[in-house]
Every structure is written in structure tokens, then in C-alpha cells.
Amino acid sequence: MKVAFPLAPEPEAEVAEAARQLFAGPVDFVKGVVAMDGLPPADRAEVCFAGRSNVGKSSLINALTGRKSLARASNTPGRTQEINYFALGDQAYLVDLPGYGFAKAPVAVVAKWQALLKNYLAGRPTLRRAFCLIDARHGIKPVDHEIMTLLDRSAVPFQVVLTKTDKLGPNALKPVIAQVGEELQKHPAAYPELVITSSEKGEGIATLRTIIAGLD
Ligand SMILES: Nc1nc2c(ncn2[C@@H]2O[C@H](COP(=O)(O)OP(=O)(O)O)[C@@H](O)[C@H]2O)c(=O)[nH]1
Ligand SMILES: [Mg+2]
């Protein structure tokens, strides 16, 4: 059976406002984690953001929280291989995963974080959803399938978020949405709804906030 991947609907005003208030409240950097035993206690729901280096993960977390440099502040060189935890009040964790797909990192470094990522995705009981960020100009690439397959195997539901849509011309989005929908047919863990975003222009941010606030 073919699954359709429609766009996530615009949230209704009331739920969008509740989500806005949640994200306008305190958001704090908790820690950068380099090994499974460094994870904070699994005492609340969490969502993670995965994607290639430079796809816009940190910018998206900043846009969601309305803090210009929250995520970047923890992204000092040398910490980029860490799993960065942010606390959304005391309700949930937002988790910025290390970017993948950079060819220049030494093999041992890549192997180490791949193992950490695999253990994290398979072993975090409070992980409600992974957001897989895909650059709207590029669509889903082979390296994205690798992490999506990992999510399938770990039975972590994931939702695709297209980023940087402000960089696209008016007619360019439709074919990308079609390509993404086609590629997602291969992934049983794919949540059948796409979110279209621009951290720069704010597009889709209220929708994504509402999705996260609605997970319990
Ligand atoms: N035009 C545009 N640029 C963006 C957007 N999101 C991120 N960027 C840029 O893309 C680059 C990488 O973003 P960053 O958030 O650091 O990516 P990360 O490596 O996935 O954390 C930066 O130069 C950002 O300014 C967006 O929505 N629109
Ligand atoms: Mg980043």
C-alpha cells in the first residue's frame, strides 16, 4: 500500500497559543553528552533533531525557542560530536544530535559517534519522536536513508522536516515534496506528515511547536 505524506496542517489558534507559551517559557542548555552513561535521567518526554551537518538543526532549535543563539552557544568547536540536551521548562527535552555526512572527520571519530547514536536511538525509552531534517533544496540523500533505517530498526517514529524553504523558488517545493514522499515509502517508522519550515522566515515554526507540545 502506498502511504501519502501530506503536509502537517496549520494548528488551530488555541493549541498554537499553548505551544507558543510553552516555548516562550524557560529553555536551558543542560549538557553535551558523549557517552550513554552521560545521558540525563529519562524522567520526561524528549524529541531529537537529526540531519546532515549544516541542514539547519541548531537554527531550528533557536527558531522554536525564540532564542537567537541557544543552540549555537553549545556548538563550540570540539563539542559538535556531542548530543546536546535542552530543557523545555520541566516538561520535555529537546535533543540536538551531531550532524552526519561530513566526509572530513576521522574514521575513528565517525565510528564512535555512530555507535553512540545507535545506542541512543535504540535505548532511550522516553524518546517520543525524531525529527529528520532535510534541506528543501536537496531532498532525501543516501546518507539520510542510513539514519532513517536506524530509526526503523529502533522503532523510533520519525517525522521529516524540510528546512530552508525560503531558499526555494515558488515552483521548486512541489517536486521535493514528491521525492521525499516517494523515498519515505521505504521507511516503516516514517510518520505520514511533513513539516515545511524556514527558521529564517518563521514558516512552519508554530506548526512544529504545536506538534512537539502535543506529544506526551
Ligand atoms: N536561508 C536560510 N538559511 C538557514 C536556515 N536555517 C539555517 N540556515 C543557515 O544554514 C547554515 C547551517 O545552519 P545550522 O543551524 O548551524 O545547521 P546545523 O549544522 O544543522 O546545526 C547557517 O549558515 C544558517 O544560517 C533557513 O531557514 N533559511
Ligand atoms: Mg548545529
Tab-separated table of C-alpha atoms and ligand atoms in Angstrom:
chain	number	residue	atom	x	y	z
A	1	MET	CA	0.000	0.000	0.000
A	2	LYS	CA	1.259	3.458	-0.834
A	3	VAL	CA	1.357	5.865	2.065
A	4	ALA	CA	0.732	9.517	1.355
A	5	PHE	CA	2.825	12.171	3.059
A	6	PRO	CA	0.671	15.298	3.262
A	7	LEU	CA	1.850	18.498	4.887
A	8	ALA	CA	1.096	18.905	8.580
A	9	PRO	CA	-1.987	21.100	8.927
A	10	GLU	CA	-1.847	24.614	10.362
A	11	PRO	CA	-2.581	24.342	14.068
A	12	GLU	CA	-5.751	25.830	15.493
A	13	ALA	CA	-5.266	29.127	17.299
A	14	GLU	CA	-5.838	27.809	20.815
A	15	VAL	CA	-3.368	24.895	20.663
A	16	ALA	CA	-0.860	27.032	18.789
A	17	GLU	CA	-1.029	29.619	21.572
A	18	ALA	CA	-0.483	26.991	24.278
A	19	ALA	CA	2.530	25.697	22.352
A	20	ARG	CA	3.859	29.226	21.871
A	21	GLN	CA	3.653	29.825	25.613
A	22	LEU	CA	5.467	26.581	26.355
A	23	PHE	CA	8.349	27.523	24.062
A	24	ALA	CA	8.368	31.130	25.312
A	25	GLY	CA	8.991	29.866	28.852
A	26	PRO	CA	12.384	28.872	30.215
A	27	VAL	CA	14.602	26.859	27.885
A	28	ASP	CA	18.041	25.946	29.125
A	29	PHE	CA	21.064	24.170	27.791
A	30	VAL	CA	21.517	21.154	30.063
A	31	LYS	CA	24.622	19.379	28.841
A	32	GLY	CA	26.527	17.880	25.945
A	33	VAL	CA	26.624	14.112	26.145
A	34	VAL	CA	29.444	11.983	24.709
A	35	ALA	CA	28.565	8.558	26.138
A	36	MET	CA	25.402	6.710	27.111
A	37	ASP	CA	26.169	6.968	30.823
A	38	GLY	CA	26.191	10.751	30.486
A	39	LEU	CA	22.542	10.979	29.451
A	40	PRO	CA	20.313	12.869	31.887
A	41	PRO	CA	17.758	10.748	33.771
A	42	ALA	CA	14.962	9.556	31.471
A	43	ASP	CA	12.332	11.360	33.544
A	44	ARG	CA	10.416	13.270	30.859
A	45	ALA	CA	9.490	13.079	27.196
A	46	GLU	CA	12.081	14.072	24.648
A	47	VAL	CA	12.333	14.708	20.924
A	48	CYS	CA	15.528	14.740	18.917
A	49	PHE	CA	16.626	16.571	15.789
A	50	ALA	CA	18.734	14.652	13.290
A	51	GLY	CA	20.191	15.720	9.990
A	52	ARG	CA	23.261	16.283	7.909
A	53	SER	CA	25.754	18.853	9.096
A	54	ASN	CA	24.583	22.298	8.040
A	55	VAL	CA	20.964	21.248	7.403
A	56	GLY	CA	19.775	23.800	9.964
A	57	LYS	CA	19.304	21.833	13.202
A	58	SER	CA	20.656	24.474	15.532
A	59	SER	CA	18.856	27.262	13.690
A	60	LEU	CA	15.590	25.341	14.003
A	61	ILE	CA	16.018	24.877	17.758
A	62	ASN	CA	16.758	28.576	18.062
A	63	ALA	CA	13.689	29.465	15.989
A	64	LEU	CA	11.438	27.140	18.002
A	65	THR	CA	12.594	28.629	21.281
A	66	GLY	CA	12.883	32.190	20.015
A	67	ARG	CA	16.461	32.320	21.296
A	68	LYS	CA	18.939	33.547	18.750
A	69	SER	CA	21.952	31.618	19.946
A	70	LEU	CA	20.741	28.951	22.350
A	71	ALA	CA	21.815	26.001	20.226
A	72	ARG	CA	24.831	27.654	18.682
A	73	ALA	CA	26.146	28.567	22.123
A	74	SER	CA	26.648	24.904	22.856
A	75	ASN	CA	28.074	24.251	19.430
A	76	THR	CA	31.562	25.461	20.118
A	77	PRO	CA	34.178	23.592	18.061
A	78	GLY	CA	35.087	20.321	19.678
A	79	ARG	CA	31.602	19.841	21.035
A	80	THR	CA	29.989	19.167	17.701
A	81	GLN	CA	30.065	15.401	18.291
A	82	GLU	CA	28.026	15.715	21.433
A	83	ILE	CA	24.362	15.034	21.918
A	84	ASN	CA	23.170	18.407	23.179
A	85	TYR	CA	20.303	18.467	25.668
A	86	PHE	CA	17.994	21.439	26.151
A	87	ALA	CA	15.266	21.501	28.781
A	88	LEU	CA	11.911	22.908	27.733
A	89	GLY	CA	10.789	24.032	31.170
A	90	ASP	CA	10.495	20.846	33.155
A	91	GLN	CA	8.200	19.297	30.573
A	92	ALA	CA	10.483	17.904	27.889
A	93	TYR	CA	13.963	17.696	26.453
A	94	LEU	CA	14.910	18.960	23.021
A	95	VAL	CA	17.901	16.994	21.787
A	96	ASP	CA	20.282	18.284	19.107
A	97	LEU	CA	22.084	15.284	17.594
A	98	PRO	CA	25.504	15.545	15.978
A	99	GLY	CA	25.330	16.220	12.250
A	100	TYR	CA	26.132	13.355	9.944
A	101	GLY	CA	27.512	13.136	6.444
A	102	PHE	CA	30.656	15.161	6.794
A	103	ALA	CA	33.392	13.296	4.936
A	104	LYS	CA	36.329	15.009	6.596
A	105	ALA	CA	36.008	13.576	10.107
A	106	PRO	CA	38.496	10.821	11.011
A	107	VAL	CA	37.103	7.281	10.705
A	108	ALA	CA	37.515	6.575	14.421
A	109	VAL	CA	35.546	9.697	15.322
A	110	VAL	CA	32.742	8.808	12.941
A	111	ALA	CA	32.608	5.231	14.259
A	112	LYS	CA	32.445	6.451	17.848
A	113	TRP	CA	29.537	8.806	17.325
A	114	GLN	CA	27.707	6.335	15.112
A	115	ALA	CA	27.847	3.830	17.944
A	116	LEU	CA	26.632	6.448	20.418
A	117	LEU	CA	23.834	7.485	18.079
A	118	LYS	CA	22.751	3.893	17.557
A	119	ASN	CA	22.744	3.189	21.289
A	120	TYR	CA	20.896	6.416	21.988
A	121	LEU	CA	18.164	5.807	19.407
A	122	ALA	CA	17.663	2.191	20.408
A	123	GLY	CA	17.946	2.693	24.140
A	124	ARG	CA	16.152	5.869	25.120
A	125	PRO	CA	12.729	4.893	26.449
A	126	THR	CA	11.453	8.479	26.700
A	127	LEU	CA	12.305	9.406	23.095
A	128	ARG	CA	8.896	10.156	21.599
A	129	ARG	CA	9.815	11.230	18.113
A	130	ALA	CA	12.826	12.027	15.973
A	131	PHE	CA	12.626	14.922	13.562
A	132	CYS	CA	14.702	14.220	10.470
A	133	LEU	CA	15.727	17.483	8.910
A	134	ILE	CA	16.077	17.552	5.150
A	135	ASP	CA	17.317	20.551	3.206
A	136	ALA	CA	14.431	21.506	0.933
A	137	ARG	CA	16.857	22.215	-1.890
A	138	HIS	CA	18.337	18.727	-1.815
A	139	GLY	CA	15.642	16.256	-0.795
A	140	ILE	CA	16.472	12.885	0.760
A	141	LYS	CA	20.003	11.647	0.030
A	142	PRO	CA	21.544	8.186	0.620
A	143	VAL	CA	23.121	9.335	3.888
A	144	ASP	CA	19.660	10.326	5.160
A	145	HIS	CA	18.404	6.811	4.469
A	146	GLU	CA	21.089	5.465	6.789
A	147	ILE	CA	19.721	7.288	9.812
A	148	MET	CA	16.133	6.589	8.792
A	149	THR	CA	16.948	2.868	8.632
A	150	LEU	CA	18.469	3.130	12.094
A	151	LEU	CA	15.214	4.734	13.273
A	152	ASP	CA	13.146	1.996	11.598
A	153	ARG	CA	15.174	-0.675	13.389
A	154	SER	CA	14.979	1.140	16.706
A	155	ALA	CA	11.214	1.584	16.247
A	156	VAL	CA	11.524	5.324	16.842
A	157	PRO	CA	8.808	7.155	14.911
A	158	PHE	CA	10.339	9.927	12.863
A	159	GLN	CA	8.923	12.919	11.059
A	160	VAL	CA	10.585	14.724	8.186
A	161	VAL	CA	11.067	18.466	8.480
A	162	LEU	CA	12.084	20.293	5.318
A	163	THR	CA	14.393	23.203	6.125
A	164	LYS	CA	15.442	26.452	4.439
A	165	THR	CA	12.342	26.670	2.233
A	166	ASP	CA	12.985	30.415	1.900
A	167	LYS	CA	15.856	29.475	-0.410
A	168	LEU	CA	13.497	27.824	-2.891
A	169	GLY	CA	11.722	29.397	-5.813
A	170	PRO	CA	7.904	29.263	-5.866
A	171	ASN	CA	7.711	26.123	-8.007
A	172	ALA	CA	10.583	24.170	-6.504
A	173	LEU	CA	8.879	22.834	-3.393
A	174	LYS	CA	6.364	20.549	-5.069
A	175	PRO	CA	8.878	18.180	-6.718
A	176	VAL	CA	10.884	17.970	-3.489
A	177	ILE	CA	7.772	17.016	-1.533
A	178	ALA	CA	7.086	14.338	-4.142
A	179	GLN	CA	10.654	12.990	-3.941
A	180	VAL	CA	10.557	12.937	-0.143
A	181	GLY	CA	7.180	11.172	-0.117
A	182	GLU	CA	8.482	8.593	-2.576
A	183	GLU	CA	11.665	7.929	-0.576
A	184	LEU	CA	9.757	7.679	2.705
A	185	GLN	CA	7.799	4.728	1.335
A	186	LYS	CA	10.872	2.679	2.245
A	187	HIS	CA	10.639	3.526	5.935
A	188	PRO	CA	8.050	1.942	8.191
A	189	ALA	CA	8.895	4.330	11.043
A	190	ALA	CA	8.131	7.440	8.980
A	191	TYR	CA	5.273	9.479	10.400
A	192	PRO	CA	2.969	10.250	7.476
A	193	GLU	CA	3.108	14.032	7.634
A	194	LEU	CA	5.768	16.504	6.518
A	195	VAL	CA	6.602	19.840	8.095
A	196	ILE	CA	7.792	22.650	5.848
A	197	THR	CA	9.989	25.177	7.632
A	198	SER	CA	12.150	28.213	7.330
A	199	SER	CA	13.965	29.197	10.501
A	200	GLU	CA	14.877	32.417	8.755
A	201	LYS	CA	11.304	33.439	7.904
A	202	GLY	CA	9.489	31.570	10.668
A	203	GLU	CA	7.481	29.388	8.305
A	204	GLY	CA	6.228	26.185	9.924
A	205	ILE	CA	7.661	27.034	13.338
A	206	ALA	CA	4.271	27.368	15.044
A	207	THR	CA	3.213	24.078	13.466
A	208	LEU	CA	6.305	22.283	14.732
A	209	ARG	CA	5.935	23.785	18.204
A	210	THR	CA	2.370	22.517	18.302
A	211	ILE	CA	3.421	19.018	17.219
A	212	ILE	CA	6.077	18.862	19.946
A	213	ALA	CA	3.794	20.302	22.621
A	214	GLY	CA	1.169	17.700	21.711
A	215	LEU	CA	3.460	14.713	22.315
A	216	ASP	CA	3.181	13.338	25.814
B	1	LIG	N1	18.202	30.894	4.376
B	1	LIG	C1	18.199	30.097	5.437
B	1	LIG	N2	19.352	29.700	5.998
B	1	LIG	C2	19.315	28.868	7.054
B	1	LIG	C3	18.072	28.391	7.579
B	1	LIG	N3	18.363	27.560	8.609
B	1	LIG	C4	19.713	27.523	8.719
B	1	LIG	N4	20.285	28.302	7.794
B	1	LIG	C5	21.741	28.530	7.606
B	1	LIG	O1	22.375	27.295	7.339
B	1	LIG	C6	23.644	27.221	7.992
B	1	LIG	C7	23.690	25.987	8.901
B	1	LIG	O2	22.740	26.131	9.928
B	1	LIG	P1	22.883	25.390	11.347
B	1	LIG	O3	21.638	25.648	12.094
B	1	LIG	O4	24.158	25.761	12.015
B	1	LIG	O5	22.963	23.860	10.865
B	1	LIG	P2	23.314	22.538	11.713
B	1	LIG	O6	24.723	22.191	11.357
B	1	LIG	O7	22.369	21.513	11.203
B	1	LIG	O8	23.100	22.831	13.164
B	1	LIG	C8	23.798	28.522	8.743
B	1	LIG	O9	24.575	29.391	7.943
B	1	LIG	C9	22.391	29.048	8.875
B	1	LIG	O10	22.315	30.448	8.953
B	1	LIG	C10	16.849	28.852	6.970
B	1	LIG	O11	15.718	28.509	7.346
B	1	LIG	N5	16.989	29.690	5.908
B	2	MG	MG	24.331	22.597	14.798
